[in-house]
Short mmCIF file of C-alpha atoms in Angstrom, two decimals:
data_model
loop_
_atom_site.label_atom_id
_atom_site.label_comp_id
_atom_site.label_asym_id
_atom_site.label_seq_id
_atom_site.Cartn_x
_atom_site.Cartn_y
_atom_site.Cartn_z
CA UNK J 1 57.47 163.74 99.04
CA UNK J 2 60.51 165.70 97.86
CA UNK J 3 62.41 163.62 95.32
CA UNK J 4 64.78 164.65 92.54
CA UNK J 5 65.40 162.26 89.70
CA UNK J 6 69.11 161.78 89.00
CA UNK J 7 70.16 159.52 86.14
CA UNK J 8 73.87 160.32 86.41
CA UNK J 9 74.66 156.80 87.67
CA UNK J 10 72.93 155.34 84.62
CA UNK J 11 74.78 157.64 82.23
CA UNK J 12 78.13 156.92 83.86
CA UNK J 13 77.73 153.17 84.04
CA UNK J 14 75.72 152.30 80.94
CA UNK J 15 78.46 149.84 79.80
CA UNK J 16 77.64 147.76 82.89
CA UNK J 17 73.99 147.56 81.83
CA UNK J 18 75.08 146.82 78.27
CA UNK J 19 77.15 143.91 79.55
CA UNK J 20 74.04 142.65 81.32
CA UNK J 21 72.11 142.88 78.06
CA UNK J 22 74.72 140.64 76.45
CA UNK J 23 74.34 138.00 79.16
CA UNK J 24 70.53 138.20 78.91
CA UNK J 25 70.71 137.77 75.14
CA UNK J 26 73.07 134.82 75.55
CA UNK J 27 70.73 133.10 77.99
CA UNK J 28 67.81 133.52 75.61
CA UNK J 29 69.77 132.49 72.53
CA UNK J 30 70.69 129.14 74.10
CA UNK J 31 67.56 128.47 76.16
CA UNK J 32 64.93 129.08 73.48
CA UNK J 33 66.27 126.75 70.75
CA UNK J 34 66.95 124.15 73.44
CA UNK J 35 63.38 124.50 74.71
CA UNK J 36 61.97 124.04 71.21
CA UNK J 37 64.10 120.96 70.54
CA UNK J 38 63.21 119.35 73.87
CA UNK J 39 59.59 120.40 73.47
CA UNK J 40 59.33 118.65 70.11
CA UNK J 41 60.73 115.43 71.57
CA UNK J 42 58.34 115.62 74.51
CA UNK J 43 55.37 116.27 72.21
CA UNK J 44 56.26 113.24 70.12
CA UNK J 45 56.67 111.18 73.27
CA UNK J 46 53.21 112.22 74.41
CA UNK J 47 51.84 110.74 71.16
CA UNK J 48 53.72 107.47 71.66
CA UNK J 49 51.80 104.20 71.63
CA UNK J 50 53.80 103.18 74.69
CA UNK J 51 51.83 103.96 77.83
CA UNK J 52 55.03 104.34 79.82
CA UNK J 53 56.55 106.87 77.42
CA UNK J 54 53.27 108.74 77.11
CA UNK J 55 52.80 108.93 80.88
CA UNK J 56 56.42 110.01 81.43
CA UNK J 57 56.25 112.84 78.90
CA UNK J 58 52.89 114.07 80.14
CA UNK J 59 54.25 114.00 83.68
CA UNK J 60 57.24 116.04 82.51
CA UNK J 61 54.96 118.65 80.98
CA UNK J 62 52.80 118.96 84.08
CA UNK J 63 55.79 119.06 86.43
CA UNK J 64 57.53 121.99 84.76
CA UNK J 65 54.33 123.91 83.99
CA UNK J 66 52.92 123.73 87.51
CA UNK J 67 55.97 124.61 89.60
CA UNK J 68 57.00 128.30 89.65
CA UNK J 69 60.10 128.87 87.57
CA UNK J 70 61.82 130.62 90.47
CA UNK J 71 61.61 127.42 92.52
CA UNK J 72 62.94 125.42 89.56
CA UNK J 73 65.87 127.82 89.23
CA UNK J 74 66.77 127.64 92.91
CA UNK J 75 66.37 123.85 92.90
CA UNK J 76 68.80 123.35 90.00
CA UNK J 77 71.37 125.62 91.62
CA UNK J 78 71.16 124.33 95.20
CA UNK J 79 69.47 120.90 95.26
CA UNK J 80 70.70 119.35 92.01
CA UNK J 81 74.39 119.35 93.10
CA UNK J 82 73.46 117.75 96.43
CA UNK J 83 71.58 114.93 94.70
CA UNK J 84 74.05 114.31 91.87
CA UNK J 85 77.40 115.59 93.10
CA UNK J 86 77.68 117.83 90.02
CA UNK J 87 78.15 121.47 90.94
CA UNK J 88 76.52 123.79 88.42
CA UNK J 89 77.63 127.33 87.75
CA UNK J 90 74.88 129.95 88.14
CA UNK J 91 74.81 130.39 84.36
CA UNK J 92 74.36 126.68 83.64
CA UNK J 93 71.73 126.32 86.37
CA UNK J 94 69.82 129.23 84.86
CA UNK J 95 70.04 127.71 81.38
CA UNK J 96 68.71 124.39 82.65
CA UNK J 97 65.79 125.94 84.50
CA UNK J 98 64.84 128.31 81.68
CA UNK J 99 65.20 125.67 78.95
CA UNK J 100 63.29 122.90 80.71
CA UNK J 101 60.53 125.20 81.93
CA UNK J 102 60.00 126.69 78.47
CA UNK J 103 60.21 123.25 76.83
CA UNK J 104 57.11 122.11 78.73
CA UNK J 105 55.13 124.95 77.16
CA UNK J 106 56.72 124.44 73.74
CA UNK J 107 55.77 120.77 73.86
CA UNK J 108 52.13 121.73 74.32
CA UNK J 109 52.34 124.05 71.32
CA UNK J 110 53.87 121.28 69.22
CA UNK J 111 51.31 118.76 70.50
CA UNK J 112 48.40 121.00 69.59
CA UNK J 113 49.84 121.85 66.19
CA UNK J 114 50.55 118.23 65.28
CA UNK J 115 47.12 117.13 66.53
CA UNK J 116 45.45 119.72 64.27
CA UNK J 117 46.66 117.84 61.20
CA UNK J 118 44.29 115.12 59.91
CA UNK J 119 45.47 111.67 60.96
CA UNK J 120 45.07 110.50 57.38
CA UNK J 121 48.14 112.46 56.35
CA UNK J 122 50.30 110.53 58.80
CA UNK J 123 48.81 107.25 57.62
CA UNK J 124 49.16 108.14 53.95
CA UNK J 125 52.80 109.12 54.31
CA UNK J 126 53.59 105.96 56.26
CA UNK J 127 51.83 103.92 53.58
CA UNK J 128 54.28 105.40 51.06
CA UNK J 129 57.11 103.91 53.08
CA UNK J 130 58.26 107.08 54.81
CA UNK J 131 59.77 106.72 58.25
CA UNK J 132 58.27 108.57 61.20
CA UNK J 133 61.06 111.17 61.18
CA UNK J 134 60.58 111.73 57.44
CA UNK J 135 56.83 112.17 57.89
CA UNK J 136 57.44 114.71 60.60
CA UNK J 137 60.06 116.65 58.65
CA UNK J 138 58.53 116.55 55.17
CA UNK J 139 54.79 116.39 55.78
CA UNK J 140 53.77 117.51 59.25
CA UNK J 141 56.05 120.34 60.34
CA UNK J 142 55.97 122.29 57.04
CA UNK J 143 52.18 122.50 57.35
CA UNK J 144 51.81 123.29 61.04
CA UNK J 145 54.83 125.51 61.79
CA UNK J 146 53.15 128.57 60.32
CA UNK J 147 50.12 128.05 62.58
CA UNK J 148 52.35 127.60 65.62
CA UNK J 149 54.61 130.58 64.91
CA UNK J 150 52.59 133.19 66.90
CA UNK J 151 52.47 130.89 69.93
CA UNK J 152 56.21 130.26 69.73
CA UNK J 153 56.88 133.98 69.39
CA UNK J 154 54.85 134.65 72.53
CA UNK J 155 56.71 131.88 74.33
CA UNK J 156 60.02 133.41 73.28
CA UNK J 157 58.91 136.77 74.65
CA UNK J 158 57.91 135.16 77.95
CA UNK J 159 61.28 133.45 78.14
CA UNK J 160 63.07 136.76 77.55
CA UNK J 161 61.24 138.22 80.54
CA UNK J 162 61.93 135.14 82.65
CA UNK J 163 65.69 135.57 82.20
CA UNK J 164 65.49 138.34 84.81
CA UNK J 165 65.00 135.80 87.60
CA UNK J 166 68.51 134.46 86.95
CA UNK J 167 69.71 137.45 88.98
CA UNK J 168 68.55 135.57 92.09
CA UNK J 169 71.47 133.14 91.75
CA UNK J 170 73.94 135.86 90.71
CA UNK J 171 73.91 135.43 86.94
CA UNK J 172 75.20 138.79 85.74
CA UNK J 173 72.36 139.54 83.36
CA UNK J 174 70.55 142.85 82.97
CA UNK J 175 68.47 142.69 86.15
CA UNK J 176 71.46 141.64 88.26
CA UNK J 177 73.53 144.55 86.96
CA UNK J 178 70.65 146.94 87.64
CA UNK J 179 70.30 145.71 91.22
CA UNK J 180 74.07 145.91 91.75
CA UNK J 181 74.20 149.51 90.53
CA UNK J 182 71.16 150.38 92.66
CA UNK J 183 72.88 149.05 95.78
CA UNK J 184 76.15 150.80 94.96
CA UNK J 185 74.75 154.25 94.15
CA UNK J 186 71.50 154.32 96.16
CA UNK J 187 69.47 155.37 93.10
CA UNK J 188 67.18 152.34 92.63
CA UNK J 189 64.30 154.25 91.06
CA UNK J 190 66.39 155.76 88.29
CA UNK J 191 68.46 152.65 87.62
CA UNK J 192 65.55 150.20 87.65
CA UNK J 193 63.55 152.58 85.47
CA UNK J 194 66.41 152.49 82.98
CA UNK J 195 66.46 148.68 83.22
CA UNK J 196 62.71 148.59 82.53
CA UNK J 197 63.18 150.79 79.46
CA UNK J 198 65.93 148.50 78.16
CA UNK J 199 63.71 145.43 78.62
CA UNK J 200 60.90 147.19 76.77
CA UNK J 201 63.19 148.12 73.87
CA UNK J 202 64.44 144.53 73.68
CA UNK J 203 61.07 142.79 73.96
CA UNK J 204 58.46 145.08 72.38
CA UNK J 205 59.58 144.57 68.74
CA UNK J 206 59.05 140.83 69.15
CA UNK J 207 55.66 141.34 70.78
CA UNK J 208 54.60 143.73 68.01
CA UNK J 209 55.80 141.33 65.31
CA UNK J 210 53.90 138.46 66.96
CA UNK J 211 50.71 140.51 67.05
CA UNK J 212 51.02 141.48 63.39
CA UNK J 213 51.79 137.93 62.36
CA UNK J 214 48.83 136.54 64.27
CA UNK J 215 46.47 139.05 62.61
CA UNK J 216 47.90 138.30 59.17
CA UNK J 217 47.51 134.54 59.60
CA UNK J 218 43.98 135.01 60.95
CA UNK J 219 42.99 137.12 57.93
CA UNK J 220 44.36 134.49 55.52
CA UNK J 221 42.38 131.73 57.20
CA UNK J 222 39.06 133.47 56.52
#
């Protein structure tokens, strides 16, 4: 097959891709902290003595972990407004889908980390008169966050890759801009190759740091 690579469209329109990078970074910067905050609340709910709260939070985790994120994204953009009467912008719908999906995985990380701590530490802290929030903030999280850090880093990397599906509902992130340029200039191979390189440059440092951190923590535990 006779094919000549031509990256002129990429070189001429790199500001468009750069704008997409900014939107991608914005999605991640809001969705990931939101996912961690929601995930912590869900993990605590799963440990609740109330059967209703425990069942509801476990159901939440299973719901968002077992439905493809693409379906969740489309549902929030198209079905949610029909059910509630609140029309969401593509950006807000993407944030909701990405945050809630990632929170289900973050909650499992929190749950496992908290469960790894001996129950006696909870009981001892409560016996000293500390409230549940104080126990969590002063006793539990300082001990388990370091163990959970590699898992959270990997989850953040996965979320960064998942932002690309927001292009399906016309959020102008990196993948959307790449597809738009491909359609306009009929050079999909070159443009999407450039998009892939940009994603790699954005994501690989985090993946490398996570790998190094995991090895360092493993060596300290021996």
